[in-house]
Structure formats: structure tokens, C-alpha cells
Amino acid sequence: MNESNYLFIHGWVDDVVRDATVPEAHRIRLRLADGRIEDLSLGRIESPVRLGDEVSVVVERARHGRALVLMDHTTGEGTNVLRREGRRWPAESDVLIIAATVGSFAVPLGWGAVPTTLVFALLFWLVTAKLPQTRRHRMAAVVDYLMDREYCRWRAGHSREGAVR
């Protein structure tokens, strides 16, 4: 994913309510500088957001209503869903794949199947869990940087004398 996949929205909080359909989710309403209103959904707000706070929100262009990152510029606290979606425990399908592979190693390799199984399990974990987690964390850092850059640009244009308010 790159910068063109994300939309950066800056504004002020008009309303925050719990989303009735998802237990930990919140709906947040932002008032933009041009007077428009944006309604967004955020999985879980990790820091309190008050009405009137100046915030920046990052959404995927493909799923416009779902916020990935919320940064409260009034308090300096934020929520980054990309960073939080990290650890994944092995599912039943993962255990089944490892067990089937162990079984196929055991017959032809005998005792050599033990180290082969350990190496396979390590590689399987690396490919299915660790690499995607590292990629999400790297993308979260890139999105944080892009959000700060876009906020600085927006703030400079918004507060410049003669700017449209």
C-alpha cells in the first residue's frame, strides 16, 4: 500500500457515540474546515476524545467510512488500528498444516524429522504471522508520518492570512 490508498481528513470533533452494531466501536462525527460533516467508524478509541478537539483521521480510500488512525492534536494522543492489529495465534488450519507436514516428514526421515519439523514450524510461523505483523507495523509508521505531514500542510494553509476558513 502507498500514500494514494489513504485519505487524510482534518477537522474538529462534533460528536462521539458508541456504535450499536459493534461492541467496542465508536462513531465519530467531524466538522471540516469548509463546514462539511464526515461520519466515520473507529474500532476502538484508546484515548478520550472531547467535543471540539482538533483531530486528524486516516481512512482507506477503498473503505471510506472506517477510520484507521485518529490523532487528537489538542491532547497529542491517538489511536492507530494498524499498529494494534498485530499478533495472530495459530488457527486450527495452521495446526492441521503443521501436523500433516510432520506426518509426511516422519515416515521417510525417521529421527531426522524432528529438526526438520522444528525448522518447518519456525518458517511457517515466520511466513504466516511475523512477516505480516512487521509489514503492518511498518505501514503504521508510514501512515503516522504521512498524517503528520498532511496535517502540517493543512494547518499552514488553514491558518495563513487570507486563507479560506
N, CA and C atoms as an extended XYZ file, in Angstrom:
495
Properties=species:S:1:pos:R:3:atomname:S:1:resname:S:1:resid:I:1 pbc="F F F"
N         0.838       -1.175        0.000 N   MET     1
C         0.000        0.000        0.000 CA  MET     1
C         0.882        1.237        0.000 C   MET     1
N         0.372        2.295       -0.621 N   ASN     2
C         1.127        3.537       -0.649 CA  ASN     2
C         0.215        4.702       -0.285 C   ASN     2
N         0.772        5.885       -0.393 N   GLU     3
C         0.073        7.094        0.037 CA  GLU     3
C        -1.270        7.294       -0.654 C   GLU     3
N        -1.384        6.883       -1.899 N   SER     4
C        -2.629        7.096       -2.641 CA  SER     4
C        -3.774        6.212       -2.139 C   SER     4
N        -3.479        5.214       -1.319 N   ASN     5
C        -4.526        4.343       -0.778 CA  ASN     5
C        -5.233        4.946        0.434 C   ASN     5
N        -4.705        6.046        0.951 N   TYR     6
C        -5.246        6.633        2.170 CA  TYR     6
C        -5.791        8.025        1.920 C   TYR     6
N        -6.780        8.391        2.723 N   LEU     7
C        -7.369        9.718        2.682 CA  LEU     7
C        -7.158       10.341        4.058 C   LEU     7
N        -6.643       11.561        4.097 N   PHE     8
C        -6.357       12.252        5.350 CA  PHE     8
C        -7.410       13.323        5.566 C   PHE     8
N        -8.097       13.256        6.697 N   ILE     9
C        -9.185       14.183        6.999 CA  ILE     9
C        -8.819       14.937        8.274 C   ILE     9
N        -8.930       16.259        8.241 N   HIS    10
C        -8.619       17.097        9.391 CA  HIS    10
C        -9.849       17.919        9.728 C   HIS    10
N       -10.137       18.028       11.015 N   GLY    11
C       -11.295       18.808       11.426 CA  GLY    11
C       -11.460       18.817       12.927 C   GLY    11
N       -12.690       19.081       13.367 N   TRP    12
C       -12.986       19.195       14.788 CA  TRP    12
C       -14.087       18.206       15.129 C   TRP    12
N       -14.026       17.634       16.319 N   VAL    13
C       -14.989       16.626       16.752 CA  VAL    13
C       -16.319       17.294       17.070 C   VAL    13
N       -17.371       16.842       16.403 N   ASP    14
C       -18.723       17.321       16.676 CA  ASP    14
C       -19.492       16.365       17.582 C   ASP    14
N       -19.216       15.067       17.450 N   ASP    15
C       -19.962       14.085       18.237 CA  ASP    15
C       -19.200       12.764       18.266 C   ASP    15
N       -19.261       12.069       19.397 N   VAL    16
C       -18.688       10.734       19.546 CA  VAL    16
C       -19.738        9.878       20.247 C   VAL    16
N       -20.123        8.771       19.612 N   VAL    17
C       -21.099        7.859       20.212 CA  VAL    17
C       -20.632        6.424       20.009 C   VAL    17
N       -21.107        5.547       20.889 N   ARG    18
C       -20.827        4.119       20.720 CA  ARG    18
C       -21.621        3.596       19.535 C   ARG    18
N       -20.978        2.724       18.773 N   ASP    19
C       -21.650        2.091       17.643 CA  ASP    19
C       -22.469        0.928       18.184 C   ASP    19
N       -23.761        0.944       17.935 N   ALA    20
C       -24.658       -0.080       18.479 CA  ALA    20
C       -24.418       -1.451       17.852 C   ALA    20
N       -23.875       -1.495       16.646 N   THR    21
C       -23.725       -2.773       15.949 CA  THR    21
C       -22.457       -3.526       16.338 C   THR    21
N       -21.393       -2.812       16.744 N   VAL    22
C       -20.125       -3.439       17.112 CA  VAL    22
C       -19.803       -3.048       18.552 C   VAL    22
N       -19.495       -4.020       19.446 N   PRO    23
C       -19.347       -3.735       20.873 CA  PRO    23
C       -18.350       -2.630       21.241 C   PRO    23
N       -17.113       -2.668       20.761 N   GLU    24
C       -16.116       -1.686       21.180 CA  GLU    24
C       -15.983       -0.512       20.218 C   GLU    24
N       -16.745       -0.504       19.152 N   ALA    25
C       -16.591        0.524       18.119 CA  ALA    25
C       -17.284        1.825       18.513 C   ALA    25
N       -16.806        2.900       17.918 N   HIS    26
C       -17.383        4.224       18.119 CA  HIS    26
C       -17.659        4.859       16.761 C   HIS    26
N       -18.661        5.707       16.733 N   ARG    27
C       -18.938        6.540       15.559 CA  ARG    27
C       -18.488        7.940       15.932 C   ARG    27
N       -17.755        8.562       15.030 N   ILE    28
C       -17.247        9.902       15.303 CA  ILE    28
C       -17.680       10.815       14.161 C   ILE    28
N       -18.174       11.983       14.526 N   ARG    29
C       -18.623       12.968       13.533 CA  ARG    29
C       -17.651       14.140       13.571 C   ARG    29
N       -17.079       14.456       12.401 N   LEU    30
C       -16.114       15.547       12.294 CA  LEU    30
C       -16.699       16.697       11.501 C   LEU    30
N       -16.409       17.910       11.958 N   ARG    31
C       -16.764       19.122       11.217 CA  ARG    31
C       -15.487       19.592       10.531 C   ARG    31
N       -15.516       19.633        9.211 N   LEU    32
C       -14.352       20.025        8.429 CA  LEU    32
C       -14.269       21.543        8.327 C   LEU    32
N       -13.136       22.048        7.882 N   ALA    33
C       -12.917       23.492        7.798 CA  ALA    33
C       -13.901       24.170        6.853 C   ALA    33
N       -14.350       23.456        5.824 N   ASP    34
C       -15.293       24.056        4.870 CA  ASP    34
C       -16.749       23.899        5.298 C   ASP    34
N       -16.976       23.377        6.510 N   GLY    35
C       -18.332       23.255        7.036 CA  GLY    35
C       -18.986       21.910        6.798 C   GLY    35
N       -18.381       21.051        5.957 N   ARG    36
C       -18.954       19.728        5.721 CA  ARG    36
C       -18.808       18.864        6.970 C   ARG    36
N       -19.637       17.824        7.032 N   ILE    37
C       -19.621       16.880        8.146 CA  ILE    37
C       -19.218       15.516        7.612 C   ILE    37
N       -18.305       14.826        8.307 N   GLU    38
C       -17.891       13.460        7.965 CA  GLU    38
C       -18.267       12.544        9.123 C   GLU    38
N       -18.970       11.457        8.826 N   ASP    39
C       -19.283       10.426        9.816 CA  ASP    39
C       -18.370        9.238        9.572 C   ASP    39
N       -17.620        8.835       10.610 N   LEU    40
C       -16.656        7.747       10.476 CA  LEU    40
C       -16.829        6.757       11.616 C   LEU    40
N       -16.369        5.540       11.385 N   SER    41
C       -16.398        4.491       12.400 CA  SER    41
C       -14.964        4.163       12.782 C   SER    41
N       -14.719        3.996       14.084 N   LEU    42
C       -13.393        3.641       14.579 CA  LEU    42
C       -13.553        2.443       15.499 C   LEU    42
N       -12.733        1.412       15.265 N   GLY    43
C       -12.847        0.164       16.018 CA  GLY    43
C       -12.826        0.344       17.516 C   GLY    43
N       -11.821        1.038       18.029 N   ARG    44
C       -11.749        1.277       19.466 CA  ARG    44
C       -10.935        2.541       19.680 C   ARG    44
N       -11.457        3.450       20.470 N   ILE    45
C       -10.740        4.680       20.781 CA  ILE    45
C        -9.911        4.414       22.032 C   ILE    45
N        -8.595        4.544       21.905 N   GLU    46
C        -7.688        4.224       23.007 CA  GLU    46
C        -7.459        5.394       23.946 C   GLU    46
N        -7.780        6.600       23.535 N   SER    47
C        -7.646        7.762       24.404 CA  SER    47
C        -8.913        8.603       24.270 C   SER    47
N        -9.310        9.283       25.340 N   PRO    48
C       -10.563       10.046       25.279 CA  PRO    48
C       -10.489       11.193       24.276 C   PRO    48
N       -11.590       11.383       23.581 N   VAL    49
C       -11.721       12.466       22.613 CA  VAL    49
C       -12.889       13.327       23.077 C   VAL    49
N       -12.650       14.630       23.148 N   ARG    50
C       -13.696       15.541       23.617 CA  ARG    50
C       -14.270       16.328       22.449 C   ARG    50
N       -15.477       16.814       22.632 N   LEU    51
C       -16.115       17.636       21.609 CA  LEU    51
C       -15.296       18.903       21.398 C   LEU    51
N       -15.105       19.272       20.151 N   GLY    52
C       -14.350       20.465       19.806 CA  GLY    52
C       -12.867       20.242       19.620 C   GLY    52
N       -12.343       19.065       19.968 N   ASP    53
C       -10.919       18.777       19.772 CA  ASP    53
C       -10.575       18.770       18.290 C   ASP    53
N        -9.395       19.287       17.977 N   GLU    54
C        -8.910       19.267       16.601 CA  GLU    54
C        -8.232       17.918       16.359 C   GLU    54
N        -8.701       17.188       15.344 N   VAL    55
C        -8.201       15.839       15.091 CA  VAL    55
C        -7.852       15.647       13.622 C   VAL    55
N        -7.020       14.632       13.396 N   SER    56
C        -6.748       14.148       12.051 CA  SER    56
C        -7.143       12.685       12.013 C   SER    56
N        -7.748       12.283       10.915 N   VAL    57
C        -8.200       10.902       10.762 CA  VAL    57
C        -7.679       10.389        9.427 C   VAL    57
N        -7.252        9.125        9.433 N   VAL    58
C        -6.801        8.473        8.206 CA  VAL    58
C        -7.774        7.353        7.895 C   VAL    58
N        -8.275        7.327        6.663 N   VAL    59
C        -9.175        6.269        6.216 CA  VAL    59
C        -8.621        5.669        4.935 C   VAL    59
N        -8.965        4.402        4.688 N   GLU    60
C        -8.621        3.787        3.411 CA  GLU    60
C        -9.587        4.310        2.362 C   GLU    60
N        -9.079        4.617        1.208 N   ARG    61
C        -9.956        5.106        0.140 CA  ARG    61
C       -10.978        4.038       -0.258 C   ARG    61
N       -10.580        2.780       -0.203 N   ALA    62
C       -11.478        1.699       -0.602 CA  ALA    62
C       -12.622        1.521        0.397 C   ALA    62
N       -12.380        1.790        1.668 N   ARG    63
C       -13.407        1.655        2.720 CA  ARG    63
C       -13.506        2.986        3.448 C   ARG    63
N       -14.173        3.941        2.817 N   HIS    64
C       -14.137        5.333        3.259 CA  HIS    64
C       -14.693        5.568        4.663 C   HIS    64
N       -15.652        4.847        5.105 N   GLY    65
C       -16.280        5.128        6.397 CA  GLY    65
C       -15.535        4.596        7.606 C   GLY    65
N       -14.499        3.794        7.407 N   ARG    66
C       -13.781        3.169        8.526 CA  ARG    66
C       -12.450        3.870        8.762 C   ARG    66
N       -12.289        4.458        9.939 N   ALA    67
C       -11.062        5.175       10.281 CA  ALA    67
C       -10.001        4.194       10.763 C   ALA    67
N        -8.780        4.359       10.276 N   LEU    68
C        -7.658        3.529       10.697 CA  LEU    68
C        -6.832        4.199       11.779 C   LEU    68
N        -6.698        5.503       11.685 N   VAL    69
C        -5.879        6.260       12.629 CA  VAL    69
C        -6.644        7.513       13.034 C   VAL    69
N        -6.601        7.816       14.332 N   LEU    70
C        -7.194        9.043       14.852 CA  LEU    70
C        -6.134        9.720       15.706 C   LEU    70
N        -5.808       10.956       15.388 N   MET    71
C        -4.833       11.708       16.168 CA  MET    71
C        -5.494       12.957       16.690 C   MET    71
N        -5.526       13.104       18.013 N   ASP    72
C        -6.113       14.266       18.663 CA  ASP    72
C        -5.000       15.303       18.844 C   ASP    72
N        -5.040       16.377       18.088 N   HIS    73
C        -3.983       17.386       18.151 CA  HIS    73
C        -4.113       18.270       19.382 C   HIS    73
N        -5.267       18.267       20.035 N   THR    74
C        -5.449       19.051       21.243 CA  THR    74
C        -4.688       18.421       22.410 C   THR    74
N        -4.761       17.091       22.532 N   THR    75
C        -4.093       16.397       23.640 CA  THR    75
C        -2.803       15.712       23.221 C   THR    75
N        -2.621       15.474       21.916 N   GLY    76
C        -1.427       14.781       21.429 CA  GLY    76
C        -1.533       13.267       21.496 C   GLY    76
N        -2.699       12.735       21.846 N   GLU    77
C        -2.884       11.288       21.937 CA  GLU    77
C        -3.584       10.779       20.698 C   GLU    77
N        -3.436        9.483       20.442 N   GLY    78
C        -4.052        8.945       19.248 CA  GLY    78
C        -4.338        7.468       19.321 C   GLY    78
N        -4.985        6.981       18.292 N   THR    79
C        -5.317        5.575       18.121 CA  THR    79
C        -4.867        5.163       16.730 C   THR    79
N        -4.110        4.087       16.659 N   ASN    80
C        -3.637        3.590       15.375 CA  ASN    80
C        -4.026        2.121       15.269 C   ASN    80
N        -5.078        1.836       14.525 N   VAL    81
C        -5.598        0.477       14.375 CA  VAL    81
C        -4.590       -0.409       13.658 C   VAL    81
N        -3.825        0.152       12.724 N   LEU    82
C        -2.830       -0.643       12.004 CA  LEU    82
C        -1.786       -1.213       12.954 C   LEU    82
N        -1.377       -0.450       13.935 N   ARG    83
C        -0.366       -0.904       14.881 CA  ARG    83
C        -0.935       -1.969       15.825 C   ARG    83
N        -2.211       -1.833       16.143 N   ARG    84
C        -2.825       -2.734       17.112 CA  ARG    84
C        -3.148       -4.108       16.525 C   ARG    84
N        -3.417       -4.184       15.233 N   GLU    85
C        -3.790       -5.452       14.600 CA  GLU    85
C        -2.565       -6.323       14.377 C   GLU    85
N        -1.885       -6.674       15.431 N   GLY    86
C        -0.614       -7.351       15.274 CA  GLY    86
C        -0.653       -8.848       15.422 C   GLY    86
N        -0.698       -9.328       16.611 N   ARG    87
C        -0.463      -10.726       16.905 CA  ARG    87
C        -1.619      -11.614       16.458 C   ARG    87
N        -1.262      -12.743       15.880 N   ARG    88
C        -2.254      -13.716       15.434 CA  ARG    88
C        -1.837      -15.076       15.960 C   ARG    88
N        -2.721      -15.711       16.704 N   TRP    89
C        -2.443      -17.048       17.237 CA  TRP    89
C        -2.730      -18.083       16.169 C   TRP    89
N        -2.041      -19.226       16.222 N   PRO    90
C        -2.292      -20.262       15.203 CA  PRO    90
C        -3.751      -20.728       15.225 C   PRO    90
N        -4.309      -20.801       14.052 N   ALA    91
C        -5.691      -21.281       13.925 CA  ALA    91
C        -5.681      -22.795       13.755 C   ALA    91
N        -6.854      -23.404       13.742 N   GLU    92
C        -6.956      -24.855       13.561 CA  GLU    92
C        -6.363      -25.275       12.219 C   GLU    92
N        -6.548      -24.447       11.200 N   SER    93
C        -5.996      -24.780        9.885 CA  SER    93
C        -4.462      -24.776        9.911 C   SER    93
N        -3.872      -23.859       10.679 N   ASP    94
C        -2.414      -23.826       10.803 CA  ASP    94
C        -1.899      -25.093       11.471 C   ASP    94
N        -2.555      -25.506       12.541 N   VAL    95
C        -2.162      -26.727       13.255 CA  VAL    95
C        -2.321      -27.941       12.353 C   VAL    95
N        -3.368      -27.965       11.565 N   LEU    96
C        -3.589      -29.076       10.638 CA  LEU    96
C        -2.480      -29.147        9.581 C   LEU    96
N        -2.079      -28.008        9.048 N   ILE    97
C        -0.998      -27.985        8.056 CA  ILE    97
C         0.313      -28.468        8.671 C   ILE    97
N         0.625      -28.001        9.868 N   ILE    98
C         1.863      -28.419       10.538 CA  ILE    98
C         1.821      -29.911       10.854 C   ILE    98
N         0.681      -30.409       11.349 N   ALA    99
C         0.564      -31.834       11.680 CA  ALA    99
C         0.702      -32.717       10.436 C   ALA    99
N         0.090      -32.288        9.335 N   ALA   100
C         0.201      -33.076        8.102 CA  ALA   100
C         1.639      -33.095        7.592 C   ALA   100
N         2.308      -31.984        7.704 N   THR   101
C         3.704      -31.912        7.270 CA  THR   101
C         4.595      -32.751        8.176 C   THR   101
N         4.349      -32.714        9.475 N   VAL   102
C         5.120      -33.534       10.425 CA  VAL   102
C         4.934      -35.007       10.098 C   VAL   102
N         3.713      -35.389        9.797 N   GLY   103
C         3.439      -36.784        9.444 CA  GLY   103
C         4.173      -37.211        8.182 C   GLY   103
N         4.223      -36.323        7.215 N   SER   104
C         4.919      -36.679        5.978 CA  SER   104
C         6.439      -36.700        6.175 C   SER   104
N         6.964      -35.917        7.110 N   PHE   105
C         8.401      -35.942        7.423 CA  PHE   105
C         8.784      -37.198        8.201 C   PHE   105
N         7.890      -37.661        9.066 N   ALA   106
C         8.233      -38.747        9.999 CA  ALA   106
C         8.537      -40.056        9.278 C   ALA   106
N         7.795      -40.386        8.275 N   VAL   107
C         7.986      -41.679        7.609 CA  VAL   107
C         9.313      -41.755        6.854 C   VAL   107
N         9.602      -40.855        5.937 N   PRO   108
C        10.856      -41.013        5.183 CA  PRO   108
C        12.120      -40.604        5.953 C   PRO   108
N        12.017      -39.703        6.904 N   LEU   109
C        13.216      -39.188        7.551 CA  LEU   109
C        13.538      -39.832        8.902 C   LEU   109
N        12.592      -40.509        9.490 N   GLY   110
C        12.840      -41.123       10.802 CA  GLY   110
C        13.141      -40.048       11.838 C   GLY   110
N        14.279      -40.198       12.555 N   TRP   111
C        14.648      -39.235       13.592 CA  TRP   111
C        15.051      -37.885       13.003 C   TRP   111
N        15.381      -37.853       11.755 N   GLY   112
C        15.705      -36.579       11.107 CA  GLY   112
C        14.485      -35.685       10.948 C   GLY   112
N        13.309      -36.260       11.195 N   ALA   113
C        12.077      -35.483       11.075 CA  ALA   113
C        11.932      -34.457       12.195 C   ALA   113
N        12.568      -34.705       13.348 N   VAL   114
C        12.427      -33.777       14.484 CA  VAL   114
C        13.027      -32.407       14.147 C   VAL   114
N        14.310      -32.310       13.741 N   PRO   115
C        14.813      -30.981       13.395 CA  PRO   115
C        14.127      -30.388       12.158 C   PRO   115
N        13.758      -31.236       11.206 N   THR   116
C        13.071      -30.754       10.014 CA  THR   116
C        11.724      -30.152       10.400 C   THR   116
N        11.027      -30.781       11.310 N   THR   117
C         9.732      -30.280       11.782 CA  THR   117
C         9.901      -28.946       12.496 C   THR   117
N        10.926      -28.830       13.324 N   LEU   118
C        11.165      -27.571       14.028 CA  LEU   118
C        11.485      -26.431       13.055 C   LEU   118
N        12.296      -26.720       12.057 N   VAL   119
C        12.615      -25.712       11.050 CA  VAL   119
C        11.357      -25.334       10.260 C   VAL   119
N        10.565      -26.337        9.884 N   PHE   120
C         9.328      -26.054        9.143 CA  PHE   120
C         8.378      -25.216        9.984 C   PHE   120
N         8.199      -25.555       11.263 N   ALA   121
C         7.293      -24.788       12.135 CA  ALA   121
C         7.778      -23.338       12.276 C   ALA   121
N         9.085      -23.151       12.398 N   LEU   122
C         9.638      -21.805       12.506 CA  LEU   122
C         9.388      -21.014       11.217 C   LEU   122
N         9.647      -21.612       10.068 N   LEU   123
C         9.409      -20.940        8.790 CA  LEU   123
C         7.922      -20.657        8.567 C   LEU   123
N         7.077      -21.606        8.954 N   PHE   124
C         5.630      -21.428        8.812 CA  PHE   124
C         5.168      -20.239        9.656 C   PHE   124
N         5.665      -20.150       10.905 N   TRP   125
C         5.307      -19.035       11.786 CA  TRP   125
C         5.816      -17.717       11.203 C   TRP   125
N         7.019      -17.742       10.669 N   LEU   126
C         7.605      -16.535       10.103 CA  LEU   126
C         6.772      -16.022        8.930 C   LEU   126
N         6.366      -16.914        8.052 N   VAL   127
C         5.620      -16.518        6.854 CA  VAL   127
C         4.182      -16.134        7.174 C   VAL   127
N         3.531      -16.852        8.075 N   THR   128
C         2.103      -16.592        8.318 CA  THR   128
C         1.829      -15.569        9.403 C   THR   128
N         2.762      -15.335       10.320 N   ALA   129
C         2.479      -14.425       11.429 CA  ALA   129
C         3.450      -13.247       11.510 C   ALA   129
N         4.716      -13.511       11.547 N   LYS   130
C         5.694      -12.459       11.828 CA  LYS   130
C         5.861      -11.469       10.676 C   LYS   130
N         5.976      -11.945        9.452 N   LEU   131
C         6.152      -11.032        8.317 CA  LEU   131
C         4.946      -10.109        8.113 C   LEU   131
N         3.709      -10.626        8.161 N   PRO   132
C         2.567       -9.708        8.041 CA  PRO   132
C         2.498       -8.698        9.193 C   PRO   132
N         2.860       -9.124       10.409 N   GLN   133
C         2.856       -8.213       11.550 CA  GLN   133
C         3.892       -7.106       11.352 C   GLN   133
N         5.079       -7.472       10.891 N   THR   134
C         6.124       -6.488       10.632 CA  THR   134
C         5.688       -5.523        9.539 C   THR   134
N         5.044       -6.035        8.516 N   ARG   135
C         4.561       -5.191        7.420 CA  ARG   135
C         3.505       -4.202        7.915 C   ARG   135
N         2.579       -4.664        8.780 N   ARG   136
C         1.557       -3.770        9.342 CA  ARG   136
C         2.196       -2.680       10.195 C   ARG   136
N         3.185       -3.039       11.005 N   HIS   137
C         3.843       -2.047       11.858 CA  HIS   137
C         4.602       -1.017       11.018 C   HIS   137
N         5.257       -1.476        9.956 N   ARG   138
C         5.964       -0.548        9.065 CA  ARG   138
C         4.966        0.371        8.386 C   ARG   138
N         3.836       -0.172        7.930 N   MET   139
C         2.812        0.660        7.285 CA  MET   139
C         2.209        1.639        8.283 C   MET   139
N         2.051        1.234        9.547 N   ALA   140
C         1.531        2.137       10.575 CA  ALA   140
C         2.473        3.318       10.775 C   ALA   140
N         3.781        3.054       10.767 N   ALA   141
C         4.756        4.141       10.917 CA  ALA   141
C         4.701        5.077        9.716 C   ALA   141
N         4.563        4.535        8.514 N   VAL   142
C         4.468        5.367        7.310 CA  VAL   142
C         3.200        6.221        7.360 C   VAL   142
N         2.083        5.639        7.765 N   VAL   143
C         0.826        6.379        7.849 CA  VAL   143
C         0.927        7.473        8.906 C   VAL   143
N         1.583        7.200       10.037 N   ASP   144
C         1.793        8.242       11.053 CA  ASP   144
C         2.567        9.419       10.468 C   ASP   144
N         3.631        9.117        9.746 N   TYR   145
C         4.446       10.167        9.133 CA  TYR   145
C         3.618       10.971        8.117 C   TYR   145
N         2.899       10.261        7.242 N   LEU   146
C         2.103       10.943        6.218 CA  LEU   146
C         1.019       11.810        6.858 C   LEU   146
N         0.414       11.317        7.938 N   MET   147
C        -0.627       12.080        8.614 CA  MET   147
C        -0.047       13.362        9.202 C   MET   147
N         1.127       13.272        9.838 N   ASP   148
C         1.754       14.477       10.384 CA  ASP   148
C         2.089       15.475        9.275 C   ASP   148
N         2.597       14.971        8.168 N   ARG   149
C         2.945       15.839        7.044 CA  ARG   149
C         1.709       16.532        6.483 C   ARG   149
N         0.628       15.758        6.269 N   GLU   150
C        -0.594       16.330        5.720 CA  GLU   150
C        -1.236       17.315        6.696 C   GLU   150
N        -1.146       17.034        7.992 N   TYR   151
C        -1.699       17.956        8.988 CA  TYR   151
C        -0.937       19.278        8.968 C   TYR   151
N         0.387       19.209        8.881 N   CYS   152
C         1.191       20.438        8.829 CA  CYS   152
C         0.839       21.261        7.598 C   CYS   152
N         0.655       20.602        6.474 N   ARG   153
C         0.249       21.307        5.244 CA  ARG   153
C        -1.130       21.931        5.408 C   ARG   153
N        -2.061       21.159        5.961 N   TRP   154
C        -3.427       21.656        6.145 CA  TRP   154
C        -3.435       22.832        7.111 C   TRP   154
N        -2.707       22.690        8.218 N   ARG   155
C        -2.672       23.734        9.237 CA  ARG   155
C        -2.047       25.015        8.682 C   ARG   155
N        -0.987       24.862        7.882 N   ALA   156
C        -0.340       26.033        7.288 CA  ALA   156
C        -1.285       26.752        6.335 C   ALA   156
N        -2.017       26.002        5.527 N   GLY   157
C        -2.977       26.609        4.607 CA  GLY   157
C        -4.182       27.171        5.311 C   GLY   157
N        -4.560       26.559        6.418 N   HIS   158
C        -5.749       26.975        7.162 CA  HIS   158
C        -5.485       28.233        7.980 C   HIS   158
N        -4.297       28.365        8.540 N   SER   159
C        -4.018       29.494        9.425 CA  SER   159
C        -3.323       30.656        8.721 C   SER   159
N        -2.949       30.465        7.463 N   ARG   160
C        -2.278       31.531        6.712 CA  ARG   160
C        -3.251       32.695        6.521 C   ARG   160
N        -2.742       33.905        6.614 N   GLU   161
C        -3.590       35.080        6.458 CA  GLU   161
C        -4.167       35.105        5.049 C   GLU   161
N        -5.440       35.310        4.924 N   GLY   162
C        -6.101       35.343        3.634 CA  GLY   162
C        -6.579       33.978        3.190 C   GLY   162
N        -6.342       32.940        4.001 N   ALA   163
C        -6.772       31.591        3.640 CA  ALA   163
C        -8.290       31.474        3.800 C   ALA   163
N        -8.871       30.578        3.072 N   VAL   164
C       -10.300       30.330        3.155 CA  VAL   164
C       -10.580       29.624        4.470 C   VAL   164
N       -11.553       30.100        5.229 N   ARG   165
C       -11.895       29.467        6.506 CA  ARG   165
C       -13.292       28.957        6.502 C   ARG   165
